[in-house]
Amino acid sequence: MANRSLSRLAQWCSRVFMVEINQKTEPIYFALSSKPSAHNIELEALFGSGKLFSVYALCDDRVQSARAHAELKNALAENLPPGCALLDSASFLPDIKSSLIKGFFLQDNSALSSAERAVTQLQEKGPVRLCVLTYTREENGEYLCSTVAEEPAERERKYYVTPAPAPQRHPSTLNIINSDVFYQMEDAYKVLQECCDIIPESKAVLELVMEQQLEFNNSHDKRFPVIVIEGLDATGKTTLTCSLQKALGAVLLKSPPQCLACFRQRFDAEPPLIRRAFYALGNYITAAQIARESSHAPVVVDRYWHSTAAYAIATAVSGREENLPAVGSEIYEWPSDLLRPSLVLLLSVSPEERLRRLTHRGLDKTEEESQLEINHLFRRKVDEAYKKIQNPACIVVDASPSPEQVLQQVLCLIKNKYNLQTPDHQ
C-alpha cells in the first residue's frame, strides 16, 4: 500500500496500530472499525483523558521517509509543551514484510491543549506531508478516530478504536530486512546511491566500495585462517586482537575499516536506514581486505558482520529481549555474498566488570555504544542477537581472566577445536 493512499482514513482500517508505553512493558495494540467494541482496560489506560493524536510522516521515497520520521520526532520534542507525552508508535499489516510505518502517539493533558496547535503548525510548514489521526471520546466511553479527509463523505464516517491481539512476531521485525540489516551488497549500495544528492559524502563512500570490490574480484580464495573477535565495548577485544596478531604472525584488520573513519560522524547522525547501509558497506570493504591479506597470512579482524547485525537488530526491535526473533529466523542468516570467516569468537564479561573497565576509558563512542552503559535492556538484546546469528555462529569466550589467560584460551581453541595452526605448526 503506497503511503500516499493512506491520506484516506478508510485505508488505515486494514492496519493494526502499536503504541510503546515503555521498554519494559508489552506494546498496546488497537485497530479501527466501523463497529464499536467491548470495554477494554488497556485501551482505557492508553487513551485516558485529554486530546490524543497519532502522527505519521508519509513519503513514497524510503530515504526521504526515514529522514522525515527523524525530523518529525525532533520537531515534536521541541514544540510540545509540558503535560504532553510523546510515545513511539507504528502501524502495520500483520505478517506483511516492509509494511511497518513508524510514527508517534501524543497524549495531551496540558492545561491549554496546545499539542494540536503544535501539530497543525508542523503540517503547515511542510514539505513532508503529515497524516494526523485524532481520537475523541464519546459519552458512552467509546473512542472515535478521525482525520482531515479529502472527501466530504469520508469526513462523515465514524471509525471506532477497538483492541487488537498482539501479533505472534514483534511487528518491528517486519522491516528489518534491507532497512536495518542488509544481506546483499547491492541492497546497501542502492540506499547510498539514493542519498548522493542530499549527503555528498555518499559518493565518496560508494567509490571506495567499488575500488575495493575490483580488488576483491581479482584476488584468490583465502588460504590462511580468518579469525573474527566480537564483543561489547570493554570486553578486551583490542588487547586480544593485538596479542593474536603477534602470536599468529597475522594481519590485523578492523570493521568498519579505517578508510571510512572520516565519514562515521556524518553517517552516525543519519536515520537507521542510511546509517545501517553505510556500516554494511564497510563490511564489504573489510571483506575485500580480508581476501587480499589472507592469501599470504592469517587474518585477525576486530569486529565484522556480527556486530553490524547485532546492534541493528537490538535497536530495531523495541521492548524486551523476548521480542527478538527466535533462533533460525532469516534475520540471523549470514549475507550470501559476504566473505565468511573461519572462526568467530564472542568475548564476554559480567556487566559489573564491563563497567569497571569502562571507567578507565575516555574514548569517543557512538550513540548505541553509549546506550550499552546506561540501558541494561539494550545490552542484553545486543548480547542475545550476537548469540543467535548463524553460519557462522559465535563461540563464546569468557574474557574475565587476565589478558594472557584469555589469549591462551583462544589459542587452544584455534589449535585444537578448529585445527587452525599457529606459525610454529604450519
Short mmCIF file of C-alpha atoms in Angstrom, two decimals, residues 1-415:
data_model
loop_
_atom_site.label_atom_id
_atom_site.label_comp_id
_atom_site.label_asym_id
_atom_site.label_seq_id
_atom_site.Cartn_x
_atom_site.Cartn_y
_atom_site.Cartn_z
CA MET A 1 0.00 0.00 0.00
CA ALA A 2 1.54 3.29 -1.07
CA ASN A 3 1.94 5.82 1.71
CA ARG A 4 0.17 8.43 -0.38
CA SER A 5 -3.08 6.43 -0.32
CA LEU A 6 -3.08 6.49 3.48
CA SER A 7 -4.40 10.04 3.48
CA ARG A 8 -7.84 8.44 3.49
CA LEU A 9 -8.87 7.18 6.91
CA ALA A 10 -10.59 4.11 5.46
CA GLN A 11 -7.22 2.85 4.26
CA TRP A 12 -5.97 2.67 7.86
CA CYS A 13 -8.76 0.26 8.82
CA SER A 14 -6.86 -2.69 7.36
CA ARG A 15 -3.91 -1.93 9.59
CA VAL A 16 -3.02 -2.54 13.24
CA PHE A 17 -1.59 0.19 15.45
CA MET A 18 1.07 -0.32 18.10
CA VAL A 19 1.94 2.12 20.88
CA GLU A 20 5.03 1.70 23.07
CA ILE A 21 4.33 2.83 26.63
CA ASN A 22 7.85 2.00 27.77
CA GLN A 23 10.62 -0.50 27.05
CA LYS A 24 9.72 -2.84 29.90
CA THR A 25 6.05 -3.49 29.13
CA GLU A 26 4.35 -5.00 26.12
CA PRO A 27 3.03 -2.57 23.47
CA ILE A 28 -0.67 -1.83 23.28
CA TYR A 29 -2.32 -2.83 20.01
CA PHE A 30 -5.52 -1.46 18.52
CA ALA A 31 -7.34 -1.22 15.20
CA LEU A 32 -10.05 0.91 13.61
CA SER A 33 -13.50 -0.47 12.89
CA SER A 34 -16.89 0.77 11.73
CA LYS A 35 -18.40 -1.02 14.74
CA PRO A 36 -17.78 -0.30 18.44
CA SER A 37 -16.17 -2.91 20.69
CA ALA A 38 -16.47 -4.03 24.27
CA HIS A 39 -14.78 -2.03 27.01
CA ASN A 40 -11.04 -2.68 27.19
CA ILE A 41 -8.88 -1.80 30.23
CA GLU A 42 -5.63 -1.44 28.25
CA LEU A 43 -7.18 0.98 25.76
CA GLU A 44 -8.75 2.94 28.60
CA ALA A 45 -5.30 3.30 30.20
CA LEU A 46 -3.72 4.38 26.91
CA PHE A 47 -6.37 6.86 25.83
CA GLY A 48 -7.42 8.12 29.25
CA SER A 49 -8.40 11.77 29.05
CA GLY A 50 -7.26 14.83 27.14
CA LYS A 51 -6.64 15.16 23.41
CA LEU A 52 -4.98 12.30 21.59
CA PHE A 53 -3.23 12.07 18.22
CA SER A 54 -1.31 9.68 16.01
CA VAL A 55 1.15 11.45 13.70
CA TYR A 56 2.89 9.92 10.68
CA ALA A 57 5.22 11.44 8.10
CA LEU A 58 4.19 9.97 4.75
CA CYS A 59 6.70 9.75 1.88
CA ASP A 60 6.87 7.37 -1.05
CA ASP A 61 10.67 7.62 -1.15
CA ARG A 62 12.29 5.44 1.54
CA VAL A 63 15.26 7.74 2.16
CA GLN A 64 13.01 10.79 2.49
CA SER A 65 10.66 8.79 4.70
CA ALA A 66 13.48 7.77 7.07
CA ARG A 67 14.75 11.34 7.34
CA ALA A 68 11.23 12.76 7.69
CA HIS A 69 10.48 10.46 10.62
CA ALA A 70 13.64 11.58 12.42
CA GLU A 71 12.90 15.24 11.72
CA LEU A 72 9.31 14.82 12.91
CA LYS A 73 10.49 13.34 16.20
CA ASN A 74 12.88 16.26 16.78
CA ALA A 75 10.23 18.82 15.86
CA LEU A 76 7.62 17.28 18.16
CA ALA A 77 10.07 17.04 21.05
CA GLU A 78 10.98 20.71 20.64
CA ASN A 79 7.45 22.06 20.19
CA LEU A 80 5.32 20.03 22.58
CA PRO A 81 4.56 21.84 25.85
CA PRO A 82 4.73 20.33 29.36
CA GLY A 83 1.88 17.94 30.01
CA CYS A 84 2.22 16.21 26.63
CA ALA A 85 3.54 12.66 26.31
CA LEU A 86 5.30 11.63 23.09
CA LEU A 87 5.19 7.84 22.62
CA ASP A 88 6.69 5.74 19.83
CA SER A 89 4.00 4.24 17.65
CA ALA A 90 3.68 2.28 14.42
CA SER A 91 1.09 0.99 12.01
CA PHE A 92 1.46 -2.29 10.15
CA LEU A 93 -0.24 -5.02 8.15
CA PRO A 94 0.07 -8.25 10.14
CA ASP A 95 2.69 -10.64 8.71
CA ILE A 96 3.33 -8.41 5.67
CA LYS A 97 7.02 -7.59 5.29
CA SER A 98 8.03 -3.94 4.89
CA SER A 99 4.52 -2.78 5.86
CA LEU A 100 5.53 -1.04 9.09
CA ILE A 101 5.14 2.75 9.16
CA LYS A 102 6.71 4.44 12.17
CA GLY A 103 5.03 7.37 13.85
CA PHE A 104 4.16 8.86 17.21
CA PHE A 105 1.24 8.82 19.63
CA LEU A 106 0.59 12.07 21.51
CA GLN A 107 -1.22 12.30 24.82
CA ASP A 108 -2.10 15.93 25.51
CA ASN A 109 -3.02 16.63 29.11
CA SER A 110 -1.65 20.17 29.08
CA ALA A 111 -3.70 22.97 30.53
CA LEU A 112 -4.14 24.67 27.13
CA SER A 113 -4.40 21.51 25.00
CA SER A 114 -1.69 23.01 22.83
CA ALA A 115 -0.38 19.83 21.18
CA GLU A 116 -2.96 20.23 18.43
CA ARG A 117 -1.62 23.68 17.62
CA ALA A 118 1.96 22.38 17.50
CA VAL A 119 0.97 19.55 15.16
CA THR A 120 -1.02 21.92 12.94
CA GLN A 121 1.99 24.21 12.64
CA LEU A 122 4.16 21.29 11.58
CA GLN A 123 1.58 20.31 8.96
CA GLU A 124 1.60 23.79 7.50
CA LYS A 125 5.38 24.06 7.36
CA GLY A 126 5.89 21.10 5.04
CA PRO A 127 7.40 19.97 2.77
CA VAL A 128 6.74 16.49 4.20
CA ARG A 129 3.07 15.56 4.27
CA LEU A 130 1.83 14.56 7.72
CA CYS A 131 -1.11 12.30 8.41
CA VAL A 132 -2.69 13.16 11.76
CA LEU A 133 -5.29 10.89 13.29
CA THR A 134 -7.26 12.41 16.16
CA TYR A 135 -9.11 10.46 18.83
CA THR A 136 -12.16 11.68 20.74
CA ARG A 137 -14.23 10.05 23.45
CA GLU A 138 -17.99 9.75 23.22
CA GLU A 139 -20.30 9.95 26.22
CA ASN A 140 -20.72 6.17 26.24
CA GLY A 141 -16.94 5.74 26.63
CA GLU A 142 -16.20 4.69 23.05
CA TYR A 143 -13.22 6.26 21.26
CA LEU A 144 -13.63 7.57 17.74
CA CYS A 145 -10.86 8.19 15.22
CA SER A 146 -10.97 10.91 12.58
CA THR A 147 -8.67 12.80 10.24
CA VAL A 148 -8.77 15.67 7.78
CA ALA A 149 -10.15 13.79 4.80
CA GLU A 150 -10.15 14.90 1.20
CA GLU A 151 -13.71 13.76 0.51
CA PRO A 152 -16.81 15.04 2.37
CA ALA A 153 -18.28 11.54 2.62
CA GLU A 154 -15.10 10.34 4.28
CA ARG A 155 -15.31 13.02 6.94
CA GLU A 156 -18.80 11.87 7.93
CA ARG A 157 -17.84 8.26 8.61
CA LYS A 158 -17.11 7.09 12.14
CA TYR A 159 -14.31 4.69 12.98
CA TYR A 160 -14.11 3.17 16.42
CA VAL A 161 -10.92 2.29 18.24
CA THR A 162 -11.02 -1.44 19.00
CA PRO A 163 -8.49 -3.68 20.77
CA ALA A 164 -6.29 -5.87 18.54
CA PRO A 165 -4.44 -9.03 19.55
CA ALA A 166 -0.66 -8.94 19.79
CA PRO A 167 0.96 -10.49 16.70
CA GLN A 168 2.97 -13.70 17.03
CA ARG A 169 6.12 -11.88 15.94
CA HIS A 170 7.01 -8.39 17.12
CA PRO A 171 5.93 -6.00 14.31
CA SER A 172 9.26 -4.17 14.22
CA THR A 173 10.77 -7.34 12.72
CA LEU A 174 8.69 -6.78 9.58
CA ASN A 175 11.00 -4.01 8.36
CA ILE A 176 14.42 -5.23 9.49
CA ILE A 177 15.48 -6.84 6.20
CA ASN A 178 17.07 -4.21 3.94
CA SER A 179 16.10 -1.42 6.31
CA ASP A 180 18.17 -2.27 9.38
CA VAL A 181 20.18 -5.30 8.26
CA PHE A 182 21.40 -5.82 4.70
CA TYR A 183 22.05 -9.25 3.18
CA GLN A 184 23.41 -8.24 -0.22
CA MET A 185 25.96 -5.55 -1.02
CA GLU A 186 23.72 -4.34 -3.84
CA ASP A 187 20.86 -3.50 -1.44
CA ALA A 188 23.03 -1.37 0.85
CA TYR A 189 24.72 0.22 -2.17
CA LYS A 190 21.36 1.36 -3.58
CA VAL A 191 20.48 3.18 -0.35
CA LEU A 192 23.62 5.32 -0.51
CA GLN A 193 23.07 5.88 -4.23
CA GLU A 194 19.70 7.41 -3.35
CA CYS A 195 21.45 9.65 -0.81
CA CYS A 196 24.03 11.20 -3.15
CA ASP A 197 22.03 14.40 -3.71
CA ILE A 198 21.37 15.01 -0.01
CA ILE A 199 24.54 13.52 1.52
CA PRO A 200 27.53 14.39 -0.72
CA GLU A 201 29.80 12.04 1.26
CA SER A 202 27.79 9.08 -0.07
CA LYS A 203 29.51 9.33 -3.44
CA ALA A 204 32.98 9.04 -1.89
CA VAL A 205 31.90 6.01 0.13
CA LEU A 206 30.49 4.30 -2.95
CA GLU A 207 33.72 4.95 -4.86
CA LEU A 208 35.70 3.29 -2.08
CA VAL A 209 33.37 0.29 -2.17
CA MET A 210 33.74 -0.15 -5.91
CA GLU A 211 37.52 0.26 -5.74
CA GLN A 212 37.78 -2.46 -3.09
CA GLN A 213 35.38 -4.75 -4.92
CA LEU A 214 37.53 -4.64 -8.04
CA GLU A 215 40.47 -5.83 -5.93
CA PHE A 216 38.29 -8.46 -4.27
CA ASN A 217 37.15 -9.88 -7.61
CA ASN A 218 40.77 -10.19 -8.74
CA SER A 219 42.01 -11.83 -5.52
CA HIS A 220 42.42 -15.55 -4.89
CA ASP A 221 40.44 -17.59 -2.39
CA LYS A 222 41.68 -17.23 1.18
CA ARG A 223 44.37 -19.74 2.10
CA PHE A 224 45.01 -18.78 5.70
CA PRO A 225 42.52 -18.71 8.58
CA VAL A 226 40.38 -15.63 9.26
CA ILE A 227 39.52 -15.14 12.93
CA VAL A 228 36.97 -12.52 13.99
CA ILE A 229 36.88 -11.20 17.54
CA GLU A 230 33.49 -9.83 18.60
CA GLY A 231 32.12 -8.41 21.83
CA LEU A 232 30.72 -5.37 23.56
CA ASP A 233 32.98 -2.46 24.41
CA ALA A 234 35.46 -3.12 27.23
CA THR A 235 35.44 -6.90 26.85
CA GLY A 236 39.10 -6.93 25.80
CA LYS A 237 38.85 -7.06 22.00
CA THR A 238 41.69 -4.63 21.32
CA THR A 239 44.08 -6.35 23.71
CA LEU A 240 43.27 -9.82 22.40
CA THR A 241 43.41 -8.92 18.70
CA CYS A 242 46.84 -7.33 19.14
CA SER A 243 48.09 -10.35 21.08
CA LEU A 244 46.71 -12.75 18.47
CA GLN A 245 48.35 -10.75 15.72
CA LYS A 246 51.74 -11.34 17.33
CA ALA A 247 51.10 -14.96 18.32
CA LEU A 248 49.85 -16.00 14.88
CA GLY A 249 52.01 -13.73 12.74
CA ALA A 250 48.70 -12.41 11.46
CA VAL A 251 47.45 -9.29 9.71
CA LEU A 252 45.11 -7.22 11.92
CA LEU A 253 42.06 -5.59 10.33
CA LYS A 254 39.10 -3.69 11.75
CA SER A 255 35.50 -3.19 10.77
CA PRO A 256 34.45 -0.56 9.91
CA PRO A 257 37.73 -0.10 8.03
CA GLN A 258 39.99 2.87 8.64
CA CYS A 259 39.22 4.32 5.21
CA LEU A 260 35.67 5.08 6.42
CA ALA A 261 36.70 6.71 9.71
CA CYS A 262 36.35 10.24 8.35
CA PHE A 263 32.73 9.53 7.34
CA ARG A 264 31.46 7.87 10.51
CA GLN A 265 30.37 11.02 12.33
CA ARG A 266 28.40 12.15 9.29
CA PHE A 267 26.53 8.87 8.87
CA ASP A 268 26.04 8.28 12.61
CA ALA A 269 23.83 11.40 12.54
CA GLU A 270 21.52 9.86 9.92
CA PRO A 271 18.40 7.69 10.47
CA PRO A 272 18.88 3.90 10.80
CA LEU A 273 18.21 3.11 7.12
CA ILE A 274 21.12 5.26 5.93
CA ARG A 275 23.41 4.58 8.88
CA ARG A 276 22.99 0.80 8.56
CA ALA A 277 23.64 0.85 4.82
CA PHE A 278 26.89 2.74 5.45
CA TYR A 279 28.11 0.21 8.02
CA ALA A 280 27.01 -2.71 5.85
CA LEU A 281 29.16 -1.42 3.01
CA GLY A 282 32.02 -1.11 5.49
CA ASN A 283 31.86 -4.88 5.96
CA TYR A 284 32.22 -5.43 2.23
CA ILE A 285 35.29 -3.20 2.15
CA THR A 286 36.71 -5.20 5.06
CA ALA A 287 35.87 -8.43 3.19
CA ALA A 288 37.95 -7.28 0.22
CA GLN A 289 40.84 -6.51 2.57
CA ILE A 290 40.48 -9.93 4.21
CA ALA A 291 40.56 -11.67 0.83
CA ARG A 292 43.73 -9.84 -0.16
CA GLU A 293 45.59 -10.36 3.14
CA SER A 294 44.52 -13.96 3.82
CA SER A 295 46.23 -15.10 0.63
CA HIS A 296 49.60 -14.81 2.39
CA ALA A 297 48.98 -14.72 6.18
CA PRO A 298 46.37 -15.44 8.87
CA VAL A 299 43.97 -12.54 9.45
CA VAL A 300 42.54 -11.33 12.75
CA VAL A 301 39.51 -8.99 12.47
CA ASP A 302 38.32 -6.66 15.22
CA ARG A 303 34.52 -6.86 14.68
CA TYR A 304 32.75 -7.76 11.45
CA TRP A 305 29.19 -8.54 10.32
CA HIS A 306 28.04 -9.93 13.68
CA SER A 307 28.49 -6.51 15.28
CA THR A 308 26.70 -4.69 12.48
CA ALA A 309 23.74 -7.06 12.64
CA ALA A 310 23.54 -7.44 16.44
CA TYR A 311 23.44 -3.70 17.13
CA ALA A 312 20.97 -3.11 14.29
CA ILE A 313 18.58 -5.85 15.41
CA ALA A 314 18.73 -4.83 19.07
CA THR A 315 17.96 -1.21 18.14
CA ALA A 316 15.19 -2.03 15.66
CA VAL A 317 13.31 -4.46 17.91
CA SER A 318 11.81 -2.38 20.68
CA GLY A 319 10.99 -3.61 24.16
CA ARG A 320 12.32 -6.68 25.90
CA GLU A 321 14.83 -9.24 24.61
CA GLU A 322 11.97 -11.76 24.30
CA ASN A 323 10.77 -9.68 21.33
CA LEU A 324 13.84 -10.67 19.30
CA PRO A 325 13.16 -13.22 16.56
CA ALA A 326 13.74 -16.84 17.52
CA VAL A 327 16.87 -18.76 16.59
CA GLY A 328 16.59 -19.87 12.97
CA SER A 329 14.99 -16.67 11.71
CA GLU A 330 16.25 -15.45 8.34
CA ILE A 331 17.22 -12.24 10.12
CA TYR A 332 20.19 -14.06 11.68
CA GLU A 333 21.50 -15.55 8.43
CA TRP A 334 24.93 -14.52 7.13
CA PRO A 335 24.81 -12.48 3.86
CA SER A 336 25.26 -14.82 0.91
CA ASP A 337 27.76 -12.56 -0.89
CA LEU A 338 29.94 -11.65 2.11
CA LEU A 339 33.23 -13.46 2.78
CA ARG A 340 32.82 -15.83 5.73
CA PRO A 341 35.45 -16.04 8.47
CA SER A 342 36.95 -19.31 9.65
CA LEU A 343 36.10 -18.67 13.28
CA VAL A 344 34.14 -16.05 15.23
CA LEU A 345 34.82 -15.58 18.95
CA LEU A 346 32.50 -13.56 21.17
CA LEU A 347 34.23 -12.16 24.26
CA SER A 348 32.01 -12.00 27.31
CA VAL A 349 32.43 -10.44 30.76
CA SER A 350 29.95 -9.63 33.50
CA PRO A 351 28.12 -6.26 33.36
CA GLU A 352 29.92 -5.22 36.55
CA GLU A 353 33.35 -5.97 35.06
CA ARG A 354 32.48 -4.10 31.87
CA LEU A 355 31.50 -1.01 33.87
CA ARG A 356 34.70 -1.22 35.89
CA ARG A 357 36.77 -1.32 32.72
CA LEU A 358 34.80 1.47 31.07
CA THR A 359 35.54 3.85 33.94
CA HIS A 360 39.19 3.77 32.87
CA ARG A 361 38.42 4.65 29.26
CA GLY A 362 37.75 8.04 27.70
CA LEU A 363 37.25 7.02 24.08
CA ASP A 364 34.60 8.51 21.82
CA LYS A 365 31.55 6.27 21.48
CA THR A 366 28.64 6.01 19.10
CA GLU A 367 25.17 6.67 20.49
CA GLU A 368 24.47 2.93 20.56
CA GLU A 369 27.71 2.14 22.39
CA SER A 370 26.84 4.82 24.96
CA GLN A 371 23.42 3.23 25.39
CA LEU A 372 25.11 -0.02 26.44
CA GLU A 373 26.40 1.71 29.56
CA ILE A 374 23.07 3.11 30.73
CA ASN A 375 20.50 0.74 29.25
CA HIS A 376 20.75 -2.79 30.62
CA LEU A 377 17.88 -3.96 28.44
CA PHE A 378 19.60 -2.81 25.25
CA ARG A 379 22.82 -4.51 26.33
CA ARG A 380 21.01 -7.80 26.87
CA LYS A 381 19.37 -7.56 23.44
CA VAL A 382 22.70 -6.94 21.74
CA ASP A 383 24.21 -9.90 23.57
CA GLU A 384 21.29 -12.16 22.63
CA ALA A 385 21.40 -11.08 18.99
CA TYR A 386 25.12 -11.89 18.85
CA LYS A 387 24.44 -15.41 20.08
CA LYS A 388 21.59 -16.08 17.64
CA ILE A 389 23.46 -15.25 14.42
CA GLN A 390 24.23 -18.39 12.42
CA ASN A 391 26.52 -19.65 9.66
CA PRO A 392 28.90 -18.92 11.28
CA ALA A 393 27.79 -18.75 14.89
CA CYS A 394 29.85 -17.14 17.63
CA ILE A 395 31.87 -19.21 20.08
CA VAL A 396 31.53 -17.51 23.48
CA VAL A 397 34.81 -16.94 25.32
CA ASP A 398 34.97 -15.93 28.99
CA ALA A 399 37.12 -12.78 28.92
CA SER A 400 37.12 -12.22 32.69
CA PRO A 401 40.58 -13.73 33.42
CA SER A 402 43.85 -11.93 32.74
CA PRO A 403 44.69 -10.99 29.11
CA GLU A 404 47.37 -13.71 28.99
CA GLN A 405 44.90 -16.37 30.19
CA VAL A 406 42.31 -15.26 27.61
CA LEU A 407 44.95 -15.40 24.87
CA GLN A 408 45.97 -18.95 25.82
CA GLN A 409 42.32 -19.99 25.94
CA VAL A 410 41.77 -18.64 22.43
CA LEU A 411 44.97 -20.17 21.07
CA CYS A 412 43.81 -23.55 22.36
CA LEU A 413 40.52 -23.11 20.53
CA ILE A 414 42.35 -22.24 17.34
CA LYS A 415 44.81 -25.13 17.53
#
